Amino acid sequence: MRENRKYFYYPGCSLKGTSLAYEKSLLAVFKYLGFEAPELPDWNCCGATSYMSIDEMSAFSLAVRNLAIAEKEKRDIVAPCSACYMVLNKAKKYVEEYEGVKDVIFKGLEKIGLKEHFKGDVKVRHPLDIFINEIGIENIKAKIKRKLNGVRVFSYYGCLLVRPFTDFDNPRYPTMLDNLVSATGAETIESALKTKCCGGSLTGTLENVGLRLSYLILKEAKRKGAHLIVTVCPLCQFNLEAYQDRMEKIFHDKLGIPVIFFTQILGVAFEIDGKELGFNHSLIYPDILYQKALV
Amino acid sequence: METYVRTIKYEKELDRSFTKEILSIPGCEGLTNCIQCGTCSGTCPVSIYMDYPPRRIIAMVREGFKDEVLSSKTIWLCASCYACTVECPQNIKITDIMYALKRIAMRERRYPKGFPIPILAKAFFDIVSNKGRQTESKLVMNVWLKISLLKILKNSLFGLKLLRKGKLHFKEEKIKDRESLKLLLEEVKK
Amino acid sequence: MAEKAKVAFYWCASCGGCEEAVVDLAEDILQVVDKAEIVFWPVAMDFKREDVESLKDEEILVTFINGAVRTSEQEEMVRLLRKKSKILIAFGSCAYTGGVPGLANSYSREEILSFYYKDGDTVFNPDNKRPTPHFIEGNFAFEIPEFYERVYAVDQVVDVDYYIPGCAPTRKVVKNSIDALFSSQIPPKGSVLGASSRSLCSECPLNETKPEKIYLKSFKRIDKSQPESDKCLLIQGYPCLGPVTRGGCEALCVKANYPCTGCFGPVDGVKDYGAKAISFLSSIIDSIDEKEIEKIIDEGLSNPLAIVYRYSLPKSLIFDTKIKKNGG
Amino acid sequence: MDKIKGNGEIRVGVYICHCGTNIAGRVNIKEVVEFASKLPYVVVSREYKYMCSDPGQELIKNDIKELKLNRIVVASCSPHLHEHTFRKACEDAGLNPFNFQMANIREHVSWVTKESKEATEKAKAMVRAAVYRVVFHESLERKSQEINPNVLVIGGGIAGISASLVVADSGKKVYLVEREPSIGGHMAKFDKTFPTLDCASCILTPKMTQVKDHPNIELFTYSEIEEVDGYVGNFKVKIRKRARYVDVEKCVGCYACIEACVYKEGKFPDEFNEGLSKRKPIYIPFPQAVPLAAVIDPATCIQFLSGKCKRSCQQACERGAIDFDMRDEIVEVQVGAIIVATGFKTFDPSRIPQYGYGRYQNVYKSIEIERLVNSSGPTGGEVILRDGRKPQSVGIIHCVGSRDKNYNIWCSRVCCMYSLKLAHLIKERTHAEVYCFYIDMRTPGKGYEEFYHKLMEEGVHFIRGKVAEVTDWAITPEEEGKLVIRVEDTLIGVVRRIPVDMVVLAVGLEPQPDADEIRRLLNISCSKEGWFLERHPKLAPVSTFTDGVFIAGACQGPKDIPDTVAQAEAAAAEALSLIDRKKIELEPNTAWIDEEKCSGCHICIGLCPYSAISYNEERKIAVINEALCKGCGVCVAACPSKAAQQRLFLDDQIYAEIEGALL
Amino acid sequence: MKDNKFEPKILGIFCNWCTYLAADLAGVSRMDYPSNIRIVRTMCSGRVDPQFVLWGFKNGADGILIGGCHPGDCHYIEGNYKTLRRYLILKRILREMGINEKRLRLEWISASEGEKLQRVVREFTEEIRNLGPISEDRAFKLQLAEHKK
């Protein structure tokens, strides 16, 4: 019944803010691969993590509003932000699992005329899932114009993409991102830290705690000789990149490791123009990707 | 002359209804199955900063140590990375329990004074409730204002850097149909 | 010579075939007649209800009732005849187990009436008239019997002494029954007269043609295909009910290349003919796959009720209850 | 309730059991007794604390004699538990035991009903059902059946070996079937056994030799059960002897063929050494193997792969034991009883990626360490890492794959103890710092706790906490090049990072992957985890619900060696006591054909799964061979003319029971 | 029983080797379920004659649950398949007779599935409770119908 589903692209707040680069590169890559995903009409905040710590039901209802809008059009959702991805999936799951939640949320949906449109049929998927399981590694390989041989990449998953609701990869030791990155010819680094938390919102609130978490990851990447870190999540990318100079001061360690989105490295391999990929937003420019040596 | 703190706990100081309340919240039902193995604390990236590791929080909630739990920093340190939830051998949704505790702490205004995390949460909550979307620049400002002007100054350079790279902008994000959003939120609040 | 034994015949909900069967007895009947005096036989002779009422209780030796009971009139007459007769015999499938009219029990009275007076394709009844017991047309008042909610076998209305099975009972069966009745030692009350104690296969000429073990991959429909004449119909795939049906008819239908439809009813000890029938039919279905089984049933045994309860729905365990005085 | 055919005056006695408080605690016994006394044909209705006790049974016996009872109903537990007890009581009192019916008001009523009122009502209904039914019961003769005195033992581990020896010593023939090329099972791989630290092979090898030399044991190694037919006392079993391409009779285990093999060095992972060493395509599993005979692995042997080997092994064998044309053969044996001892498999730790097994070469499975510390193992008993270094520090992680809803929920029962053993052996061999990471230290057994204390004295570090992860992630310089174990020390309440050279994963026990096939072959049941289900967890621990089939050892659930042997010998005893009865009495619940009714319609014949029904040509009816009938009643349900009927399950009995249950 | 909600009578006909044992196991494990069900034992679900089912309904059962071994696990090799076939036609017959076919249910419950037994009995009892008494079904209405003169 679900064959050839259509999709909506759900940006979430970050991709409109700190992570414009993610949005640009994602859409550019989608375009290049001929994958259609218009923006979800009048989407709202997923009800992200901090919202949940105030009022869970409201958070769920925010999430479900998005789901319902998508389901109304019989489309699935592609959510690039790990937090959105997790929260939307969580809301869907809890509405299924807990009568109590369901009743309240459905009351809400009824009020705004979305109840009859929501059966919980909509799927929330991450671009990584789409690339691997819809478009397929082989098709992507076929479209690669520039092999990134010799680039050592630390493919970093972070938490919320793989935990706790992911069904397309092993939450304890994911490999999909590694597979995708190696498809570009780049070499990926095995590390136990690939699913460790980057500090998330703590970096903004309890700097000394948050920064250390980010720092440990950067340090490990450096230790394992990574040229750059590839992420799938706006917040991870921001934490790992934006605070590096500050970390260098605190931890007396030279960092300067480029941290880019996986859609950007794909874009490079597809030889999409750097501007379209949003490299102009990079604080640490990933020169390595453009070294002659590669070509 | 140092003073000695008595740590004995009397049954009457415990609040069993607190335990019951938690157990009644979606996602928290597994609480009673805990075998105190410490996997949660072990997997937690921030447990090393916590006053009580998650394992102890679970034990304390189970036994009704309400005051200790709600005034603990632990619940605010949880970055909700769900590592504990995935690894728990008893499939206890520890992250959900932390959320539940945060909410109750907010409700009862029990969180530490000037502690930034609840403030962030609050600010976030207000913006989204009104606009439907988050505008990060605005959020950051509101939070820093609440914490200390000093922080703004300290971070102004940082802010500028982001602005220059277009990572921050002041265009306000909001949804069109804010009416129905309001209706929705009111309805589920009932 | 002592005065002749009094005999009565009556028909309720039936096609009249059973009456024919009586007539068919021809010379056999004569031998009955000189043994007996017929005091009531609406279909053949001019008697009135009063004639019966005027008789003393149990004055009639034997009353043969054919047809099932569906109307208040039928009920009254059956009760009346019971009162006046020493022996009351349910004659033929309808009287015995409800018969074809009994299939109506798979519909409610309302469903039936609204079909015949309203929904039926050929119905023209603009002001939607329905027959009712007290029916007034202009200044005439009509009394017509009440149409009951369901069909009853005779023994669900009154106490029955013997049963003669068949739709209609064959000449041989009737003859055997009568001989049995007038023989020296009368059969025990409630027994089925004139037929076999085994099921039909025991006297079916085609039983020989069965293989040791019987499995069926599909069921055929007699109205859709022509069976081979010299081969057991069941093993050909036709739901022949011989195995579950009391013998005594000498396999008339099967000899005519038509599967047994079960008019002689069950053998002693079987509580529900139809249930037994589906039990044996389904048991020999040769499949262990639910979907496939469903398919086999849908294709060959659609509307199974009409197949296995053709003559006995009112006597099925579900419907086998005594009538309350004056209907339900 | 239907009138009943005239088998004399019916006098029913009803007995309601309290079962202590098990029933009386929920069911209002007085009410039920009162209710029963008013049921038709009931002459007496009594209650008693424990009906199954002697005084309880006496009650019945006396009443049968005094009150001339000829039907008995006992309302207590499940008939599977005590039906035979009460039938026996009837018999003792001179009443045919089949005039008895049991109402299950414990398992089906008091234990599963919350409300006392509801329980009482339900109990009444069940009693009434039993009374209505028993009225239609009739005296029956038990049929008895010769028992074949041979015993089949499936599995040649310590359980199978022990069971076989006990049975064989009593003079009975044993067929012992083992899937591997040698018997010995897991125990053969161990070096020492806890808590006594006596050498495993020193105690096992003699037993293995006994098996080989025992006149009453016929050994089938490298063989599997193909098919099991028949029933208690008379099983027919087909055994597939897989071709090992070496004639066990001729081979003397001289190794000449192995030395002669075209492969100069071992090249393929050695199963017995858990892949820690290499073997050739032709090999002897281990020096003490029984039978001590080579085996050729066709998956790796050039001759089988290409057909172009110069077969140096064959030339090297003076006794011409090697036969490349050997084929699998099927042997059929007849036995009266079967003992299943198929054992367990160890948990595969690569299912827990955060422990790094398979990613980090110095992370080992406990069973691998068993080989490492074994003097006959790949390193001659030296505990060294794959790179040859002696570990300075070793972490042993308990409960790997056990006590974890993400993997197996159960406690594997042996891991704590064998971890202690390994800790001791490793310390003894390497003087390394040894850390044991446990959730709860479980040492329930004779001398076990003492062993734990001994280890504490030896200075092993015991850290209470389930390890979160094992990584090569070095934060501090001294962590470089080590495996770092991250765990909360729950007794102190802090998270610790402990760098070690070697990590040992104490993997748990799991059912054999093909346990389900065995289950089907023997038609016994498995628990939902996949362990074979015993007839009763306490009172019938080695019996199954299939008479004549017994279970022993870890195939029934995780077990250590002492428990396994105890259970194996118990199973042997059960099997022997069955066999020594010479005859078994079969439940007379067989079907028969009423010749007066049968029309010879053939319907039933094809339905019998045991071909017990045939068509009698001259009498033109079906006949049932009651020796073959197992009493399922399928033919009875199908018989269109009520000619087929089943004893103990007559239509009238079931009708009456249903009526009584519902009234 | 509980308030004045309709409490259905449920008849369970369980095979001796799987479902009956599952019920024993449920008991041993103290898994409570509604007391509406009355359990009758046959050696094999293949012994269940469709007549038993009609007899059950006639005698006041509002729902009937037949329990057998899982396909392939029958103690008598394939008795449960015969049950399945009879059940599938029987449901059609019930429908045509005017009895809600939901009142008859066939479940495969093995000796080790105490939880499943508990679950099924709970579900089924609830389902039948919602269906209401069988006397409400057409087949029974017909014979109860009063005929006013």
PDB file of N, CA and C in Angstrom, chain A residues 224-251:
ATOM      1  N   LYS A 224      42.658  10.164  15.989  1.00  0.00           N
ATOM      2  CA  LYS A 224      42.561   9.119  14.974  1.00  0.00           C
ATOM      3  C   LYS A 224      42.914   9.659  13.591  1.00  0.00           C
ATOM      4  N   GLY A 225      43.408  10.910  13.563  1.00  0.00           N
ATOM      5  CA  GLY A 225      43.920  11.457  12.310  1.00  0.00           C
ATOM      6  C   GLY A 225      42.866  11.800  11.286  1.00  0.00           C
ATOM      7  N   ALA A 226      41.727  12.275  11.764  1.00  0.00           N
ATOM      8  CA  ALA A 226      40.663  12.640  10.829  1.00  0.00           C
ATOM      9  C   ALA A 226      40.945  14.008  10.214  1.00  0.00           C
ATOM     10  N   HIS A 227      40.686  14.151   8.886  1.00  0.00           N
ATOM     11  CA  HIS A 227      40.792  15.460   8.258  1.00  0.00           C
ATOM     12  C   HIS A 227      39.592  16.308   8.588  1.00  0.00           C
ATOM     13  N   LEU A 228      38.453  15.687   8.669  1.00  0.00           N
ATOM     14  CA  LEU A 228      37.248  16.464   8.982  1.00  0.00           C
ATOM     15  C   LEU A 228      36.188  15.554   9.606  1.00  0.00           C
ATOM     16  N   ILE A 229      35.223  16.226  10.227  1.00  0.00           N
ATOM     17  CA  ILE A 229      34.121  15.494  10.851  1.00  0.00           C
ATOM     18  C   ILE A 229      32.863  15.728  10.024  1.00  0.00           C
ATOM     19  N   VAL A 230      32.133  14.650   9.762  1.00  0.00           N
ATOM     20  CA  VAL A 230      30.874  14.767   9.030  1.00  0.00           C
ATOM     21  C   VAL A 230      29.729  14.483   9.988  1.00  0.00           C
ATOM     22  N   THR A 231      28.759  15.381  10.041  1.00  0.00           N
ATOM     23  CA  THR A 231      27.639  15.190  10.963  1.00  0.00           C
ATOM     24  C   THR A 231      26.314  15.124  10.215  1.00  0.00           C
ATOM     25  N   VAL A 232      25.294  14.686  10.948  1.00  0.00           N
ATOM     26  CA  VAL A 232      23.941  14.583  10.373  1.00  0.00           C
ATOM     27  C   VAL A 232      22.979  15.501  11.121  1.00  0.00           C
ATOM     28  N   CYS A 233      23.497  16.291  12.056  1.00  0.00           N
ATOM     29  CA  CYS A 233      22.611  17.016  12.966  1.00  0.00           C
ATOM     30  C   CYS A 233      23.073  18.463  13.131  1.00  0.00           C
ATOM     31  N   PRO A 234      22.158  19.427  13.017  1.00  0.00           N
ATOM     32  CA  PRO A 234      22.513  20.850  13.105  1.00  0.00           C
ATOM     33  C   PRO A 234      23.219  21.196  14.404  1.00  0.00           C
ATOM     34  N   LEU A 235      22.661  20.707  15.514  1.00  0.00           N
ATOM     35  CA  LEU A 235      23.211  21.103  16.800  1.00  0.00           C
ATOM     36  C   LEU A 235      24.620  20.541  16.963  1.00  0.00           C
ATOM     37  N   CYS A 236      24.809  19.269  16.596  1.00  0.00           N
ATOM     38  CA  CYS A 236      26.151  18.678  16.669  1.00  0.00           C
ATOM     39  C   CYS A 236      27.118  19.542  15.865  1.00  0.00           C
ATOM     40  N   GLN A 237      26.713  19.853  14.626  1.00  0.00           N
ATOM     41  CA  GLN A 237      27.618  20.599  13.757  1.00  0.00           C
ATOM     42  C   GLN A 237      27.985  21.919  14.414  1.00  0.00           C
ATOM     43  N   PHE A 238      26.983  22.599  14.966  1.00  0.00           N
ATOM     44  CA  PHE A 238      27.225  23.903  15.575  1.00  0.00           C
ATOM     45  C   PHE A 238      28.166  23.769  16.770  1.00  0.00           C
ATOM     46  N   ASN A 239      27.816  22.874  17.676  1.00  0.00           N
ATOM     47  CA  ASN A 239      28.651  22.697  18.880  1.00  0.00           C
ATOM     48  C   ASN A 239      30.085  22.364  18.511  1.00  0.00           C
ATOM     49  N   LEU A 240      30.243  21.456  17.564  1.00  0.00           N
ATOM     50  CA  LEU A 240      31.605  20.989  17.258  1.00  0.00           C
ATOM     51  C   LEU A 240      32.412  22.051  16.520  1.00  0.00           C
ATOM     52  N   GLU A 241      31.734  22.886  15.712  1.00  0.00           N
ATOM     53  CA  GLU A 241      32.494  23.828  14.898  1.00  0.00           C
ATOM     54  C   GLU A 241      32.657  25.176  15.591  1.00  0.00           C
ATOM     55  N   ALA A 242      31.528  25.731  16.047  1.00  0.00           N
ATOM     56  CA  ALA A 242      31.519  27.140  16.441  1.00  0.00           C
ATOM     57  C   ALA A 242      32.398  27.423  17.653  1.00  0.00           C
ATOM     58  N   TYR A 243      32.553  26.434  18.530  1.00  0.00           N
ATOM     59  CA  TYR A 243      33.258  26.746  19.785  1.00  0.00           C
ATOM     60  C   TYR A 243      34.723  26.333  19.777  1.00  0.00           C
ATOM     61  N   GLN A 244      35.228  25.934  18.612  1.00  0.00           N
ATOM     62  CA  GLN A 244      36.579  25.347  18.625  1.00  0.00           C
ATOM     63  C   GLN A 244      37.634  26.297  19.183  1.00  0.00           C
ATOM     64  N   ASP A 245      37.569  27.569  18.753  1.00  0.00           N
ATOM     65  CA  ASP A 245      38.623  28.477  19.269  1.00  0.00           C
ATOM     66  C   ASP A 245      38.510  28.603  20.785  1.00  0.00           C
ATOM     67  N   ARG A 246      37.276  28.622  21.269  1.00  0.00           N
ATOM     68  CA  ARG A 246      37.098  28.730  22.715  1.00  0.00           C
ATOM     69  C   ARG A 246      37.674  27.479  23.400  1.00  0.00           C
ATOM     70  N   MET A 247      37.425  26.318  22.811  1.00  0.00           N
ATOM     71  CA  MET A 247      37.964  25.081  23.396  1.00  0.00           C
ATOM     72  C   MET A 247      39.484  25.139  23.416  1.00  0.00           C
ATOM     73  N   GLU A 248      40.058  25.599  22.321  1.00  0.00           N
ATOM     74  CA  GLU A 248      41.529  25.646  22.251  1.00  0.00           C
ATOM     75  C   GLU A 248      42.063  26.406  23.451  1.00  0.00           C
ATOM     76  N   LYS A 249      41.386  27.512  23.793  1.00  0.00           N
ATOM     77  CA  LYS A 249      41.840  28.300  24.958  1.00  0.00           C
ATOM     78  C   LYS A 249      41.697  27.456  26.234  1.00  0.00           C
ATOM     79  N   ILE A 250      40.502  26.891  26.425  1.00  0.00           N
ATOM     80  CA  ILE A 250      40.238  26.198  27.687  1.00  0.00           C
ATOM     81  C   ILE A 250      41.117  24.960  27.847  1.00  0.00           C
ATOM     82  N   PHE A 251      41.229  24.170  26.782  1.00  0.00           N
ATOM     83  CA  PHE A 251      41.911  22.869  26.933  1.00  0.00           C
ATOM     84  C   PHE A 251      43.352  22.898  26.407  1.00  0.00           C
TER      85      PHE A 251
END
